[in-house]
Amino acid sequence: MSYIDGFVIAVPTANKDKFLEHVRKGDPIFIEYGATRVFECWGDDVPVGKITDFRRAVQAKDDETVVFSWVEWPDKAARDAGMAKVLQDPRMTSESNPMPYDGKRLIYGGFAPIFELKA
């Protein structure tokens, strides 16, 4: 079964075009190193919760939009090998592809699927 890296980011809403430029440069590198799919989802219906929510999780400000992203890999071994290469790739440095958001508030993690349902 596949392996998923998930990300939640607060991106300044005014930086949407810069964010798209950033991912258009960076996301193909994940594919190059073995990922099967990459999704970048711009927050559209992200409600404020009573106890916790996506906005609080990344300390999103009023002028920021929450982005939910994930990278799908064939399996964890492919992810571990591919992600190691991604992190070492000079095209992924802040100098060659600057992040148009505060990377200190990015939340990420690796997830092993335990159930999948397809139409």
Short mmCIF file of C-alpha atoms in Angstrom, two decimals:
data_model
loop_
_atom_site.label_atom_id
_atom_site.label_comp_id
_atom_site.label_asym_id
_atom_site.label_seq_id
_atom_site.Cartn_x
_atom_site.Cartn_y
_atom_site.Cartn_z
CA MET A 1 0.00 0.00 0.00
CA SER A 2 1.13 3.57 -0.65
CA TYR A 3 2.73 5.96 1.83
CA ILE A 4 1.63 9.59 2.29
CA ASP A 5 3.49 12.71 3.40
CA GLY A 6 1.00 15.35 4.55
CA PHE A 7 1.51 19.08 5.00
CA VAL A 8 -0.53 21.98 6.38
CA ILE A 9 0.75 25.48 5.69
CA ALA A 10 -0.41 29.06 6.32
CA VAL A 11 0.30 31.02 3.13
CA PRO A 12 -0.22 34.77 2.85
CA THR A 13 -3.27 35.06 0.62
CA ALA A 14 -1.50 37.74 -1.43
CA ASN A 15 1.24 35.17 -2.18
CA LYS A 16 -1.00 32.66 -3.97
CA ASP A 17 0.75 33.20 -7.32
CA LYS A 18 4.17 32.98 -5.65
CA PHE A 19 3.05 29.77 -3.93
CA LEU A 20 1.97 28.30 -7.27
CA GLU A 21 5.34 29.25 -8.76
CA HIS A 22 7.07 27.62 -5.77
CA VAL A 23 5.19 24.32 -6.12
CA ARG A 24 5.48 24.24 -9.91
CA LYS A 25 9.25 24.31 -9.43
CA GLY A 26 9.43 21.98 -6.43
CA ASP A 27 6.68 19.40 -6.83
CA PRO A 28 8.09 17.82 -10.02
CA ILE A 29 11.21 16.99 -8.00
CA PHE A 30 9.11 14.72 -5.76
CA ILE A 31 7.85 12.93 -8.88
CA GLU A 32 11.40 12.69 -10.24
CA TYR A 33 12.46 10.89 -7.06
CA GLY A 34 9.62 8.40 -7.01
CA ALA A 35 6.41 10.04 -5.78
CA THR A 36 3.32 9.00 -7.71
CA ARG A 37 1.15 12.07 -7.02
CA VAL A 38 1.39 15.50 -5.41
CA PHE A 39 -1.66 17.53 -4.38
CA GLU A 40 -1.69 21.21 -3.42
CA CYS A 41 -5.07 22.32 -2.08
CA TRP A 42 -5.85 26.01 -1.44
CA GLY A 43 -8.18 26.48 1.54
CA ASP A 44 -11.74 27.17 0.43
CA ASP A 45 -13.97 25.98 3.28
CA VAL A 46 -11.76 25.88 6.39
CA PRO A 47 -14.00 26.57 9.39
CA VAL A 48 -12.82 27.87 12.73
CA GLY A 49 -13.40 25.19 15.34
CA LYS A 50 -14.39 25.50 18.97
CA ILE A 51 -11.31 23.68 20.31
CA THR A 52 -8.94 23.13 17.39
CA ASP A 53 -8.84 23.60 13.64
CA PHE A 54 -6.46 23.86 10.69
CA ARG A 55 -6.05 27.64 11.10
CA ARG A 56 -4.98 27.37 14.74
CA ALA A 57 -2.72 24.43 13.99
CA VAL A 58 -0.54 26.63 11.76
CA GLN A 59 -1.25 29.92 13.57
CA ALA A 60 -2.82 31.34 10.41
CA LYS A 61 -3.38 35.09 10.45
CA ASP A 62 -6.41 36.85 8.99
CA ASP A 63 -4.52 37.59 5.77
CA GLU A 64 -3.39 33.97 5.29
CA THR A 65 -4.98 30.96 3.62
CA VAL A 66 -4.50 27.40 4.86
CA VAL A 67 -3.00 25.03 2.30
CA PHE A 68 -3.37 21.27 2.67
CA SER A 69 -0.91 19.25 0.61
CA TRP A 70 0.16 15.67 0.29
CA VAL A 71 2.67 13.57 -1.59
CA GLU A 72 1.82 9.98 -2.41
CA TRP A 73 4.63 7.42 -2.68
CA PRO A 74 4.43 3.76 -3.77
CA ASP A 75 5.51 2.62 -0.28
CA LYS A 76 7.53 3.77 2.74
CA ALA A 77 10.84 2.49 1.35
CA ALA A 78 10.34 4.55 -1.83
CA ARG A 79 9.38 7.54 0.30
CA ASP A 80 12.42 7.25 2.56
CA ALA A 81 14.78 6.99 -0.43
CA GLY A 82 12.98 9.66 -2.46
CA MET A 83 12.58 12.14 0.37
CA ALA A 84 16.28 11.85 1.23
CA LYS A 85 17.08 12.83 -2.37
CA VAL A 86 14.50 15.64 -2.38
CA LEU A 87 16.00 17.15 0.76
CA GLN A 88 19.50 17.06 -0.74
CA ASP A 89 18.50 18.40 -4.15
CA PRO A 90 19.97 21.89 -4.77
CA ARG A 91 16.75 22.91 -6.59
CA MET A 92 14.93 22.65 -3.25
CA THR A 93 17.07 25.16 -1.33
CA SER A 94 15.60 28.43 -0.12
CA GLU A 95 17.99 30.22 -2.49
CA SER A 96 16.81 28.43 -5.64
CA ASN A 97 13.13 28.08 -4.66
CA PRO A 98 12.23 30.41 -1.77
CA MET A 99 9.19 29.55 0.33
CA PRO A 100 6.49 32.26 0.05
CA TYR A 101 5.29 31.40 3.56
CA ASP A 102 6.67 30.98 7.09
CA GLY A 103 8.19 27.51 7.07
CA LYS A 104 8.40 27.49 10.87
CA ARG A 105 4.60 27.09 10.99
CA LEU A 106 4.45 24.27 8.44
CA ILE A 107 3.12 21.01 9.87
CA TYR A 108 4.16 17.77 8.21
CA GLY A 109 4.23 14.07 8.83
CA GLY A 110 4.40 10.67 7.18
CA PHE A 111 1.36 8.42 7.21
CA ALA A 112 0.88 4.72 6.54
CA PRO A 113 -2.59 4.17 5.07
CA ILE A 114 -4.65 1.63 6.97
CA PHE A 115 -7.80 1.71 4.81
CA GLU A 116 -8.59 2.78 1.26
CA LEU A 117 -11.93 2.94 -0.54
CA LYS A 118 -12.23 3.74 -4.24
CA ALA A 119 -15.27 4.38 -6.38
#
